[in-house]
mmCIF file of C-alpha atoms in Angstrom:
data_model
loop_
_atom_site.group_PDB
_atom_site.id
_atom_site.type_symbol
_atom_site.label_atom_id
_atom_site.label_comp_id
_atom_site.label_asym_id
_atom_site.label_seq_id
_atom_site.Cartn_x
_atom_site.Cartn_y
_atom_site.Cartn_z
ATOM 1 C CA GLU A 1 -28.670 -16.506 -6.575
ATOM 2 C CA ASN A 2 -26.138 -15.615 -9.278
ATOM 3 C CA LEU A 3 -24.583 -12.920 -7.099
ATOM 4 C CA LEU A 4 -24.360 -15.240 -4.110
ATOM 5 C CA TYR A 5 -22.794 -17.962 -6.252
ATOM 6 C CA ASN A 6 -20.136 -15.557 -7.526
ATOM 7 C CA TRP A 7 -19.525 -14.276 -4.016
ATOM 8 C CA MET A 8 -18.920 -17.783 -2.676
ATOM 9 C CA ILE A 9 -16.625 -18.695 -5.562
ATOM 10 C CA ASN A 10 -14.576 -15.501 -5.446
ATOM 11 C CA PHE A 11 -13.657 -15.676 -1.768
ATOM 12 C CA GLN A 12 -12.226 -18.551 0.245
ATOM 13 C CA TYR A 13 -14.648 -21.408 0.797
ATOM 14 C CA MET A 14 -14.580 -23.566 3.928
ATOM 15 C CA SER A 15 -12.196 -26.267 2.738
ATOM 16 C CA ASP A 16 -10.812 -28.832 5.190
ATOM 17 C CA GLU A 17 -7.481 -27.007 5.189
ATOM 18 C CA TYR A 18 -9.037 -23.649 5.993
ATOM 19 C CA VAL A 19 -11.380 -25.081 8.639
ATOM 20 C CA LYS A 20 -8.314 -26.431 10.458
ATOM 21 C CA MET A 21 -6.471 -23.142 9.977
ATOM 22 C CA TYR A 22 -9.451 -21.200 11.325
ATOM 23 C CA LYS A 23 -9.680 -23.374 14.447
ATOM 24 C CA LYS A 24 -5.989 -22.767 15.191
ATOM 25 C CA SER A 25 -6.109 -19.062 14.427
ATOM 26 C CA LYS A 26 -6.055 -16.140 16.855
ATOM 27 C CA PRO A 27 -9.133 -13.870 16.908
ATOM 28 C CA VAL A 28 -8.579 -10.637 14.996
ATOM 29 C CA GLY A 29 -8.194 -7.630 17.279
ATOM 30 C CA ASP A 30 -7.892 -9.899 20.338
ATOM 31 C CA GLY A 31 -11.483 -10.949 19.837
ATOM 32 C CA LYS A 32 -12.867 -7.412 19.999
ATOM 33 C CA GLU A 33 -13.813 -7.204 16.320
ATOM 34 C CA PRO A 34 -17.482 -7.908 15.537
ATOM 35 C CA ASP A 35 -18.361 -10.399 12.815
ATOM 36 C CA ILE A 36 -18.681 -9.063 9.283
ATOM 37 C CA TYR A 37 -22.258 -8.621 8.055
ATOM 38 C CA ILE A 38 -23.067 -7.516 4.518
ATOM 39 C CA PHE A 39 -26.666 -7.022 3.391
ATOM 40 C CA SER A 40 -27.376 -7.040 -0.335
ATOM 41 C CA ASP A 41 -30.627 -6.206 -2.108
ATOM 42 C CA PRO A 42 -30.005 -6.018 -5.883
ATOM 43 C CA GLN A 43 -33.690 -5.204 -6.508
ATOM 44 C CA TRP A 44 -33.680 -2.166 -4.181
ATOM 45 C CA THR A 45 -35.001 1.091 -5.594
ATOM 46 C CA PRO A 46 -34.974 4.453 -3.806
ATOM 47 C CA VAL A 47 -38.224 5.824 -2.457
ATOM 48 C CA GLU A 48 -38.549 9.592 -2.522
ATOM 49 C CA ARG A 49 -39.099 11.145 0.886
ATOM 50 C CA PRO A 50 -38.948 14.783 1.961
ATOM 51 C CA ASP A 51 -36.202 14.043 4.497
ATOM 52 C CA LEU A 52 -33.947 12.194 2.025
ATOM 53 C CA ASP A 53 -31.611 13.638 -0.587
ATOM 54 C CA PHE A 54 -30.141 11.269 -3.171
ATOM 55 C CA SER A 55 -28.248 13.971 -5.070
ATOM 56 C CA CYS A 56 -24.930 12.882 -3.543
ATOM 57 C CA LEU A 57 -25.141 9.465 -5.218
ATOM 58 C CA SER A 58 -23.162 8.861 -8.400
ATOM 59 C CA ASP A 59 -26.114 6.756 -9.556
ATOM 60 C CA PRO A 60 -29.476 7.666 -7.989
ATOM 61 C CA LEU A 61 -30.672 4.065 -8.346
ATOM 62 C CA THR A 62 -27.891 2.511 -6.253
ATOM 63 C CA LEU A 63 -26.523 2.942 -2.750
ATOM 64 C CA CYS A 64 -23.652 1.501 -0.719
ATOM 65 C CA TYR A 65 -23.556 2.172 3.000
ATOM 66 C CA PHE A 66 -20.605 1.147 5.157
ATOM 67 C CA ASP A 67 -20.295 1.152 8.939
ATOM 68 C CA THR A 68 -16.804 -0.292 9.020
ATOM 69 C CA ASP A 69 -16.379 0.328 12.755
ATOM 70 C CA GLN A 70 -19.097 -2.284 13.259
ATOM 71 C CA ASN A 71 -18.061 -4.349 10.198
ATOM 72 C CA CYS A 72 -21.477 -3.868 8.588
ATOM 73 C CA ALA A 73 -22.435 -2.823 5.076
ATOM 74 C CA ALA A 74 -25.459 -2.582 2.789
ATOM 75 C CA ILE A 75 -25.160 -2.903 -0.994
ATOM 76 C CA LEU A 76 -28.400 -1.760 -2.583
ATOM 77 C CA GLY A 77 -29.679 -1.756 -6.151
ATOM 78 C CA MET A 78 -26.480 -3.249 -7.565
ATOM 79 C CA LYS A 79 -26.733 -6.329 -9.758
ATOM 80 C CA TYR A 80 -23.085 -6.479 -10.824
ATOM 81 C CA PHE A 81 -20.834 -8.793 -8.813
ATOM 82 C CA GLY A 82 -17.882 -6.405 -9.022
ATOM 83 C CA GLU A 83 -19.631 -4.058 -6.592
ATOM 84 C CA HIS A 84 -20.029 -6.891 -4.087
ATOM 85 C CA LYS A 85 -16.418 -7.927 -4.471
ATOM 86 C CA LYS A 86 -15.146 -4.390 -3.878
ATOM 87 C CA GLY A 87 -17.655 -3.893 -1.080
ATOM 88 C CA THR A 88 -16.259 -6.946 0.682
ATOM 89 C CA LEU A 89 -12.683 -5.777 0.116
ATOM 90 C CA THR A 90 -13.626 -2.372 1.522
ATOM 91 C CA MET A 91 -14.715 -4.058 4.745
ATOM 92 C CA VAL A 92 -11.593 -6.210 4.961
ATOM 93 C CA TRP A 93 -9.225 -3.317 4.254
ATOM 94 C CA ALA A 94 -10.878 -1.208 6.971
ATOM 95 C CA LEU A 95 -10.641 -4.059 9.460
ATOM 96 C CA ALA A 96 -7.008 -4.712 8.529
ATOM 97 C CA ASN A 97 -6.169 -1.025 8.868
ATOM 98 C CA ARG A 98 -7.350 -1.063 12.481
ATOM 99 C CA ASN A 99 -5.158 -4.043 13.261
ATOM 100 C CA GLY A 100 -1.710 -3.001 12.079
ATOM 101 C CA TYR A 101 -1.845 -3.836 8.383
ATOM 102 C CA ALA A 102 -1.333 -1.663 5.323
ATOM 103 C CA SER A 103 -4.279 -2.112 2.959
ATOM 104 C CA CYS A 104 -3.097 -2.691 -0.604
ATOM 105 C CA HIS A 105 -4.915 -2.397 -3.931
ATOM 106 C CA GLY A 106 -2.269 -3.930 -6.147
ATOM 107 C CA GLY A 107 -0.195 -7.019 -6.781
ATOM 108 C CA GLN A 108 2.687 -8.735 -5.047
ATOM 109 C CA LYS A 109 5.209 -11.349 -6.152
ATOM 110 C CA GLU A 110 8.281 -13.012 -4.681
ATOM 111 C CA TYR A 111 11.416 -13.656 -6.740
ATOM 112 C CA THR A 112 13.882 -16.382 -5.748
ATOM 113 C CA LEU A 113 17.332 -15.347 -6.967
ATOM 114 C CA PRO A 114 20.200 -17.698 -7.942
ATOM 115 C CA ASP A 115 21.861 -17.273 -4.539
ATOM 116 C CA GLY A 116 18.655 -18.405 -2.829
ATOM 117 C CA SER A 117 17.720 -14.950 -1.562
ATOM 118 C CA LYS A 118 14.174 -13.622 -1.864
ATOM 119 C CA TYR A 119 12.993 -10.318 -3.299
ATOM 120 C CA VAL A 120 9.385 -9.294 -2.679
ATOM 121 C CA ALA A 121 7.946 -6.554 -4.898
ATOM 122 C CA SER A 122 4.566 -4.868 -4.432
ATOM 123 C CA VAL A 123 2.994 -2.906 -7.297
ATOM 124 C CA PHE A 124 0.113 -0.478 -6.769
ATOM 125 C CA GLY A 125 -2.232 0.686 -9.507
ATOM 126 C CA LEU A 126 -5.812 0.866 -10.711
ATOM 127 C CA SER A 127 -7.355 -1.586 -13.154
ATOM 128 C CA GLY A 128 -5.684 -1.144 -16.531
ATOM 129 C CA SER A 129 -2.451 0.246 -15.073
ATOM 130 C CA GLY A 130 -0.454 -2.897 -15.791
ATOM 131 C CA LYS A 131 -0.365 -4.207 -12.228
ATOM 132 C CA SER A 132 -1.716 -7.640 -13.191
ATOM 133 C CA THR A 133 0.717 -7.938 -16.107
ATOM 134 C CA LEU A 134 3.656 -7.038 -13.876
ATOM 135 C CA THR A 135 2.479 -9.336 -11.091
ATOM 136 C CA HIS A 136 2.063 -12.433 -13.248
ATOM 137 C CA ALA A 137 5.038 -11.914 -15.588
ATOM 138 C CA LYS A 138 7.346 -14.936 -15.501
ATOM 139 C CA HIS A 139 10.348 -13.014 -16.888
ATOM 140 C CA GLY A 140 11.186 -15.779 -19.341
ATOM 141 C CA GLY A 141 11.749 -18.298 -16.561
ATOM 142 C CA LYS A 142 14.873 -16.511 -15.302
ATOM 143 C CA TYR A 143 13.978 -17.244 -11.705
ATOM 144 C CA PRO A 144 11.287 -19.013 -9.696
ATOM 145 C CA ILE A 145 8.412 -16.639 -8.983
ATOM 146 C CA THR A 146 5.630 -16.907 -6.424
ATOM 147 C CA VAL A 147 2.516 -14.767 -6.811
ATOM 148 C CA LEU A 148 0.499 -13.575 -3.822
ATOM 149 C CA HIS A 149 -2.284 -11.808 -5.744
ATOM 150 C CA ASP A 150 -2.754 -9.207 -8.461
ATOM 151 C CA ASP A 151 -5.471 -7.071 -6.877
ATOM 152 C CA ALA A 152 -5.967 -7.202 -3.109
ATOM 153 C CA PHE A 153 -3.688 -7.970 -0.177
ATOM 154 C CA ILE A 154 -2.490 -6.602 3.159
ATOM 155 C CA ILE A 155 1.002 -6.075 4.599
ATOM 156 C CA ASN A 156 1.790 -6.566 8.283
ATOM 157 C CA THR A 157 3.636 -3.364 9.200
ATOM 158 C CA GLU A 158 5.614 -5.137 11.936
ATOM 159 C CA THR A 159 6.759 -8.344 10.225
ATOM 160 C CA CYS A 160 6.348 -7.053 6.633
ATOM 161 C CA SER A 161 4.787 -10.378 5.634
ATOM 162 C CA SER A 162 1.781 -10.208 3.311
ATOM 163 C CA VAL A 163 -1.575 -11.981 3.016
ATOM 164 C CA ALA A 164 -3.886 -12.236 -0.003
ATOM 165 C CA ILE A 165 -7.570 -11.460 0.519
ATOM 166 C CA GLU A 166 -8.945 -13.510 -2.387
ATOM 167 C CA PRO A 167 -7.960 -16.890 -3.816
ATOM 168 C CA THR A 168 -9.369 -16.239 -7.299
ATOM 169 C CA TYR A 169 -8.875 -13.517 -9.917
ATOM 170 C CA PHE A 170 -11.494 -11.111 -11.238
ATOM 171 C CA ASP A 171 -10.129 -10.578 -14.729
ATOM 172 C CA LYS A 172 -11.067 -8.270 -17.559
ATOM 173 C CA THR A 173 -12.009 -10.434 -20.544
ATOM 174 C CA ALA A 174 -11.003 -7.784 -23.095
ATOM 175 C CA ASP A 175 -7.691 -9.586 -23.613
ATOM 176 C CA TYR A 176 -9.131 -13.113 -23.739
ATOM 177 C CA PRO A 177 -10.227 -14.040 -27.291
ATOM 178 C CA THR A 178 -12.975 -16.590 -27.726
ATOM 179 C CA GLY A 179 -11.359 -20.025 -27.562
ATOM 180 C CA CYS A 180 -8.309 -18.759 -25.656
ATOM 181 C CA PRO A 181 -6.711 -21.651 -23.668
ATOM 182 C CA ASP A 182 -6.884 -19.590 -20.476
ATOM 183 C CA ASN A 183 -10.669 -19.515 -20.771
ATOM 184 C CA LYS A 184 -10.865 -23.050 -19.383
ATOM 185 C CA TYR A 185 -9.974 -21.540 -16.004
ATOM 186 C CA LEU A 186 -12.921 -19.124 -16.045
ATOM 187 C CA LEU A 187 -15.555 -20.064 -13.468
ATOM 188 C CA THR A 188 -18.216 -17.410 -14.088
ATOM 189 C CA ALA A 189 -18.503 -14.389 -16.374
ATOM 190 C CA GLN A 190 -20.148 -10.970 -16.207
ATOM 191 C CA ASN A 191 -20.871 -8.434 -18.952
ATOM 192 C CA CYS A 192 -20.201 -11.087 -21.619
ATOM 193 C CA SER A 193 -22.529 -12.953 -23.929
ATOM 194 C CA ALA A 194 -22.316 -16.496 -25.303
ATOM 195 C CA THR A 195 -22.613 -18.123 -28.712
ATOM 196 C CA LEU A 196 -22.490 -21.561 -30.318
ATOM 197 C CA ASP A 197 -19.396 -22.560 -32.283
ATOM 198 C CA GLU A 198 -19.343 -24.809 -35.364
ATOM 199 C CA ASP A 199 -19.298 -27.880 -33.103
ATOM 200 C CA GLY A 200 -22.371 -26.780 -31.206
ATOM 201 C CA LYS A 201 -20.369 -25.938 -28.092
ATOM 202 C CA ILE A 202 -21.075 -22.829 -26.074
ATOM 203 C CA GLN A 203 -18.315 -20.228 -26.281
ATOM 204 C CA LEU A 204 -17.986 -16.978 -24.373
ATOM 205 C CA VAL A 205 -18.085 -13.807 -26.450
ATOM 206 C CA THR A 206 -15.254 -11.812 -24.914
ATOM 207 C CA GLU A 207 -12.982 -8.896 -25.974
ATOM 208 C CA ASP A 208 -15.692 -6.420 -24.878
ATOM 209 C CA ILE A 209 -17.675 -7.040 -28.077
ATOM 210 C CA ARG A 210 -21.013 -7.054 -26.249
ATOM 211 C CA ASN A 211 -20.233 -4.146 -23.928
ATOM 212 C CA GLY A 212 -17.390 -2.664 -21.938
ATOM 213 C CA ASN A 213 -15.796 -4.071 -18.802
ATOM 214 C CA GLY A 214 -16.354 -7.746 -19.523
ATOM 215 C CA ARG A 215 -15.250 -9.709 -16.460
ATOM 216 C CA ALA A 216 -14.751 -13.262 -15.291
ATOM 217 C CA ILE A 217 -13.813 -15.020 -12.077
ATOM 218 C CA LYS A 218 -10.730 -17.057 -12.900
ATOM 219 C CA SER A 219 -9.640 -20.037 -10.857
ATOM 220 C CA LYS A 220 -6.628 -19.878 -8.588
ATOM 221 C CA LEU A 221 -5.419 -22.976 -10.480
ATOM 222 C CA TRP A 222 -4.645 -20.785 -13.522
ATOM 223 C CA SER A 223 -1.426 -19.767 -11.808
ATOM 224 C CA PRO A 224 0.545 -22.778 -10.532
ATOM 225 C CA ASN A 225 2.826 -20.507 -8.503
ATOM 226 C CA ARG A 226 0.089 -18.936 -6.349
ATOM 227 C CA VAL A 227 0.230 -18.703 -2.558
ATOM 228 C CA ASP A 228 -2.078 -17.101 0.004
ATOM 229 C CA LYS A 229 0.745 -15.693 2.147
ATOM 230 C CA ILE A 230 4.306 -14.517 1.582
ATOM 231 C CA ASP A 231 6.329 -14.731 4.786
ATOM 232 C CA ALA A 232 9.424 -13.003 3.407
ATOM 233 C CA PRO A 233 9.390 -9.268 4.178
ATOM 234 C CA VAL A 234 8.442 -6.911 1.365
ATOM 235 C CA ASN A 235 11.515 -5.299 -0.237
ATOM 236 C CA ALA A 236 10.023 -2.658 -2.490
ATOM 237 C CA ILE A 237 6.917 -0.656 -3.272
ATOM 238 C CA PHE A 238 6.237 0.471 -6.843
ATOM 239 C CA TRP A 239 3.653 3.214 -7.375
ATOM 240 C CA ILE A 240 2.346 2.651 -10.928
ATOM 241 C CA MET A 241 1.462 5.949 -12.585
ATOM 242 C CA LYS A 242 0.496 7.156 -16.039
ATOM 243 C CA ASP A 243 1.899 10.637 -15.561
ATOM 244 C CA PRO A 244 3.582 11.694 -18.845
ATOM 245 C CA THR A 245 6.078 13.890 -16.972
ATOM 246 C CA ILE A 246 7.515 11.015 -14.904
ATOM 247 C CA PRO A 247 10.326 8.944 -16.504
ATOM 248 C CA PRO A 248 9.828 5.168 -16.751
ATOM 249 C CA VAL A 249 11.337 4.722 -13.274
ATOM 250 C CA VAL A 250 12.506 6.901 -10.402
ATOM 251 C CA ARG A 251 13.489 6.039 -6.841
ATOM 252 C CA LEU A 252 12.222 8.120 -3.934
ATOM 253 C CA LYS A 253 14.407 8.970 -0.960
ATOM 254 C CA GLY A 254 12.844 9.830 2.362
ATOM 255 C CA SER A 255 9.789 8.230 3.907
ATOM 256 C CA ALA A 256 7.580 11.334 3.748
ATOM 257 C CA LEU A 257 8.150 11.821 0.013
ATOM 258 C CA ALA A 258 7.767 8.097 -0.674
ATOM 259 C CA SER A 259 4.422 7.952 1.085
ATOM 260 C CA VAL A 260 2.994 11.244 -0.171
ATOM 261 C CA MET A 261 3.794 10.250 -3.757
ATOM 262 C CA GLY A 262 1.566 7.231 -3.159
ATOM 263 C CA ALA A 263 -1.060 9.551 -1.708
ATOM 264 C CA THR A 264 -0.913 11.595 -4.931
ATOM 265 C CA LEU A 265 -0.722 8.657 -7.333
ATOM 266 C CA ALA A 266 -1.596 10.063 -10.760
ATOM 267 C CA THR A 267 -3.324 7.781 -13.224
ATOM 268 C CA LYS A 268 -5.991 7.607 -15.905
ATOM 269 C CA THR A 269 -9.539 6.289 -15.769
ATOM 270 C CA SER A 270 -10.065 2.809 -17.197
ATOM 271 C CA THR A 271 -13.108 1.077 -18.670
ATOM 272 C CA ALA A 272 -13.429 -0.869 -15.403
ATOM 273 C CA GLU A 273 -14.731 2.235 -13.667
ATOM 274 C CA ARG A 274 -18.170 3.781 -13.849
ATOM 275 C CA VAL A 275 -17.789 7.486 -14.497
ATOM 276 C CA ALA A 276 -20.062 10.380 -15.367
ATOM 277 C CA ALA A 277 -20.992 10.898 -19.004
ATOM 278 C CA GLY A 278 -18.494 13.117 -20.782
ATOM 279 C CA THR A 279 -15.569 12.217 -18.508
ATOM 280 C CA ASP A 280 -12.238 12.481 -20.329
ATOM 281 C CA LEU A 281 -10.686 9.038 -19.902
ATOM 282 C CA ASN A 282 -7.261 10.415 -20.862
ATOM 283 C CA ALA A 283 -7.246 13.107 -18.194
ATOM 284 C CA LEU A 284 -4.920 12.537 -15.249
ATOM 285 C CA ARG A 285 -6.548 12.190 -11.872
ATOM 286 C CA ILE A 286 -5.173 11.521 -8.420
ATOM 287 C CA VAL A 287 -6.265 8.342 -6.626
ATOM 288 C CA PRO A 288 -4.444 8.004 -3.279
ATOM 289 C CA TYR A 289 -2.573 4.695 -3.115
ATOM 290 C CA ALA A 290 -4.636 3.543 -6.128
ATOM 291 C CA ASN A 291 -7.385 2.667 -3.661
ATOM 292 C CA PRO A 292 -10.768 4.386 -4.098
ATOM 293 C CA PHE A 293 -12.342 2.009 -1.548
ATOM 294 C CA ARG A 294 -11.125 3.650 1.663
ATOM 295 C CA THR A 295 -13.562 4.243 4.534
ATOM 296 C CA TYR A 296 -11.047 5.635 7.039
ATOM 297 C CA PRO A 297 -8.913 8.811 7.095
ATOM 298 C CA LEU A 298 -6.180 8.924 4.444
ATOM 299 C CA VAL A 299 -3.519 9.607 7.070
ATOM 300 C CA HIS A 300 -3.757 5.973 8.203
ATOM 301 C CA ASP A 301 -2.434 4.766 4.847
ATOM 302 C CA TYR A 302 0.118 7.575 4.773
ATOM 303 C CA GLU A 303 1.571 6.602 8.145
ATOM 304 C CA LYS A 304 1.644 2.880 7.370
ATOM 305 C CA PHE A 305 3.502 3.225 4.065
ATOM 306 C CA LYS A 306 5.796 5.797 5.634
ATOM 307 C CA LYS A 307 6.587 3.301 8.397
ATOM 308 C CA LEU A 308 7.465 0.596 5.871
ATOM 309 C CA VAL A 309 10.005 2.921 4.246
ATOM 310 C CA GLN A 310 11.321 4.633 7.367
ATOM 311 C CA GLU A 311 11.453 1.776 9.868
ATOM 312 C CA LYS A 312 11.470 -1.373 7.731
ATOM 313 C CA ASN A 313 13.851 -0.111 5.009
ATOM 314 C CA VAL A 314 11.434 -0.820 2.164
ATOM 315 C CA ASP A 315 12.542 0.850 -1.084
ATOM 316 C CA CYS A 316 10.028 2.989 -2.957
ATOM 317 C CA TYR A 317 9.837 3.607 -6.710
ATOM 318 C CA ILE A 318 7.515 5.185 -9.250
ATOM 319 C CA VAL A 319 7.107 3.347 -12.550
ATOM 320 C CA ASN A 320 5.358 5.027 -15.473
ATOM 321 C CA THR A 321 3.496 2.467 -17.593
ATOM 322 C CA GLY A 322 1.936 5.047 -19.906
ATOM 323 C CA ASP A 323 3.630 7.616 -22.129
ATOM 324 C CA PHE A 324 6.667 9.694 -21.249
ATOM 325 C CA MET A 325 6.344 13.015 -23.086
ATOM 326 C CA GLY A 326 4.803 11.370 -26.136
ATOM 327 C CA LYS A 327 6.909 8.201 -26.164
ATOM 328 C CA LYS A 328 5.171 4.966 -25.093
ATOM 329 C CA VAL A 329 6.784 3.064 -22.256
ATOM 330 C CA GLN A 330 6.606 -0.520 -23.500
ATOM 331 C CA LYS A 331 5.722 -3.510 -21.339
ATOM 332 C CA GLU A 332 9.243 -4.802 -21.979
ATOM 333 C CA ASP A 333 10.654 -1.594 -20.502
ATOM 334 C CA THR A 334 8.768 -1.959 -17.238
ATOM 335 C CA LEU A 335 9.541 -5.665 -16.932
ATOM 336 C CA GLY A 336 13.199 -4.934 -17.665
ATOM 337 C CA ILE A 337 13.193 -2.235 -14.997
ATOM 338 C CA LEU A 338 11.850 -4.726 -12.464
ATOM 339 C CA GLU A 339 14.466 -7.308 -13.429
ATOM 340 C CA THR A 340 17.307 -4.794 -13.195
ATOM 341 C CA ILE A 341 16.184 -3.717 -9.717
ATOM 342 C CA VAL A 342 15.463 -7.238 -8.467
ATOM 343 C CA GLU A 343 18.859 -8.489 -9.646
ATOM 344 C CA ARG A 344 20.463 -5.548 -7.837
ATOM 345 C CA ARG A 345 22.081 -4.244 -11.034
ATOM 346 C CA ALA A 346 20.244 -0.923 -10.915
ATOM 347 C CA LYS A 347 22.352 2.226 -11.055
ATOM 348 C CA PHE A 348 20.467 5.242 -9.790
ATOM 349 C CA GLU A 349 21.766 8.786 -9.683
ATOM 350 C CA GLN A 350 20.319 12.087 -8.526
ATOM 351 C CA TRP A 351 17.738 13.413 -10.952
ATOM 352 C CA GLY A 352 18.606 16.974 -11.865
ATOM 353 C CA PRO A 353 17.856 19.417 -9.043
ATOM 354 C CA PHE A 354 15.873 16.919 -6.959
ATOM 355 C CA GLU A 355 17.727 16.022 -3.785
ATOM 356 C CA ASP A 356 15.262 13.245 -2.924
ATOM 357 C CA ILE A 357 14.581 11.668 -6.348
ATOM 358 C CA GLU A 358 16.970 9.372 -8.191
ATOM 359 C CA ILE A 359 16.713 8.213 -11.790
ATOM 360 C CA MET A 360 17.850 5.119 -13.678
ATOM 361 C CA THR A 361 18.494 5.586 -17.392
ATOM 362 C CA ASP A 362 19.519 2.062 -18.435
ATOM 363 C CA TRP A 363 17.781 -1.274 -17.904
ATOM 364 C CA SER A 364 17.216 -4.675 -19.490
ATOM 365 C CA GLY A 365 15.034 -4.588 -22.604
ATOM 366 C CA LYS A 366 15.162 -0.815 -22.980
ATOM 367 C CA SER A 367 13.144 0.187 -26.068
ATOM 368 C CA GLY A 368 14.390 3.748 -26.557
ATOM 369 C CA ASP A 369 15.833 6.875 -25.030
ATOM 370 C CA PHE A 370 13.694 8.151 -22.148
ATOM 371 C CA THR A 371 16.213 10.602 -20.691
ATOM 372 C CA PRO A 372 14.286 13.661 -19.449
ATOM 373 C CA ASN A 373 15.534 17.031 -20.675
ATOM 374 C CA LEU A 374 15.002 19.515 -17.872
ATOM 375 C CA ASN A 375 16.427 22.237 -20.129
ATOM 376 C CA ASP A 376 13.437 21.848 -22.448
ATOM 377 C CA PRO A 377 11.044 24.649 -21.379
ATOM 378 C CA GLU A 378 7.978 22.670 -22.470
ATOM 379 C CA TYR A 379 8.965 19.623 -20.425
ATOM 380 C CA ALA A 380 10.077 21.663 -17.412
ATOM 381 C CA THR A 381 6.738 23.480 -17.393
ATOM 382 C CA ALA A 382 4.770 20.233 -17.693
ATOM 383 C CA LEU A 383 6.751 18.657 -14.846
ATOM 384 C CA LYS A 384 6.277 21.705 -12.663
ATOM 385 C CA ASN A 385 2.533 21.655 -13.349
ATOM 386 C CA ALA A 386 2.366 17.964 -12.437
ATOM 387 C CA MET A 387 4.099 18.620 -9.121
ATOM 388 C CA GLN A 388 1.871 21.649 -8.502
ATOM 389 C CA ASN A 389 -1.167 19.416 -9.011
ATOM 390 C CA ARG A 390 0.135 17.166 -6.245
ATOM 391 C CA VAL A 391 0.717 20.108 -3.923
ATOM 392 C CA ASP A 392 -2.804 21.341 -4.652
ATOM 393 C CA ALA A 393 -4.256 17.874 -4.016
ATOM 394 C CA VAL A 394 -2.618 17.553 -0.595
ATOM 395 C CA ALA A 395 -3.681 21.093 0.293
ATOM 396 C CA LYS A 396 -7.247 20.193 -0.708
ATOM 397 C CA PHE A 397 -7.150 17.069 1.477
ATOM 398 C CA ALA A 398 -6.756 19.426 4.450
ATOM 399 C CA THR A 399 -10.023 21.243 3.739
ATOM 400 C CA ALA A 400 -12.308 18.883 1.801
ATOM 401 C CA LYS A 401 -14.801 16.822 3.811
ATOM 402 C CA GLY A 402 -14.008 18.918 6.869
ATOM 403 C CA GLY A 403 -10.346 17.913 6.736
ATOM 404 C CA TYR A 404 -11.152 14.194 7.027
ATOM 405 C CA ASP A 405 -8.202 13.248 4.774
ATOM 406 C CA LYS A 406 -5.722 15.857 6.008
ATOM 407 C CA LEU A 407 -2.106 14.693 5.881
ATOM 408 C CA PRO A 408 0.719 15.810 8.200
ATOM 409 C CA ASP A 409 2.478 19.060 7.307
ATOM 410 C CA GLU A 410 5.603 17.087 6.369
ATOM 411 C CA ALA A 411 3.731 15.542 3.425
ATOM 412 C CA LEU A 412 2.979 18.913 1.877
ATOM 413 C CA ALA A 413 6.507 20.115 2.680
ATOM 414 C CA ALA A 414 8.052 17.148 0.830
ATOM 415 C CA LEU A 415 6.108 18.053 -2.325
ATOM 416 C CA GLN A 416 6.708 21.773 -1.971
ATOM 417 C CA LYS A 417 10.440 21.052 -1.806
ATOM 418 C CA LEU A 418 10.232 19.448 -5.268
ATOM 419 C CA LEU A 419 8.488 22.521 -6.636
ATOM 420 C CA ASP A 420 11.071 24.821 -5.091
ATOM 421 C CA GLU A 421 13.884 22.759 -6.609
ATOM 422 C CA LEU A 422 12.317 23.199 -10.049
ATOM 423 C CA SER A 423 12.092 26.980 -9.712
#
């Protein structure tokens, strides 16, 4: 019952407004898409049989099975709501992919500039990358801001408009102290405990004191500037990485390079993810488009993001929200970078030998000198290794899982060109 309650709260309920919208809507896929069915049995346990092998499961006591072509899924042995949320998003993203949308694990916001023009920015990153912070930042009230969502949305690759998949937020409670004013917007909580305060009132115990990955469903009303759709076309894509060899911001030229850099998005594991014991949380790993919930070939995402850049003139950037060669990129740096780009004050120039990468070295709120020194042998070697890792990843896509995630040759060529330019 608790899981079902969370499920109903997290996704859009049948309000009068949405009932009317649904009646007026056009069937997805011209009516050829089957209804979505998700079966959940949190009490499921595997039964050993000679014809079954559970060794492929990350946890032998749980199982998710998706048949996204038929819009069906089974979520077994999982008592945590987060698995049901992501399972539902997995279904929606697969369905959207078949119907001309780019599936996005990230945040999107719309800026209204003093001249009345709109600027729509999409940021892509895993939990803990800073995508929620960047999405909800109000930039000191410099301009009106509208937020689509900070975790899950889709972009129409023809109109470039965007639609949120969830009305609520599924927030980490690590940054919400007990008694925090924002806590009044929390609807349900997971992985948290509760206690009585001096007035006898029940208070959530947050900040991951009880255990890691404390979560809560937060009401849409927390953000007064929330919308479910942004009609204005997306202007820019920002791949959020924590690659210490990448400066705080670079701009990518060419649609193949822009898309393959998303396909080789380098980041670090966060406490929101369940990983094997002994996993180094500081080690870089590649998560294509920051979306580990894909049930279709990777080339679909590659082609859709490439189309946005090539045909729809969407700009593409990488922002590093981690460390750059030992120096922390502050939140104020990244927000200042966004402001400088949005206000069209950004001055980019070719980065060293890279014909297709441009760098910006000055922005609002800059906290220090982040100019990369390509003449430093240590840095040059680290950068070359980082690019080699991307080349290796794309080459592996072509052979792993029988080539299921193979990308076009142009993707590998775009990365190899960067390596050659460093030699």
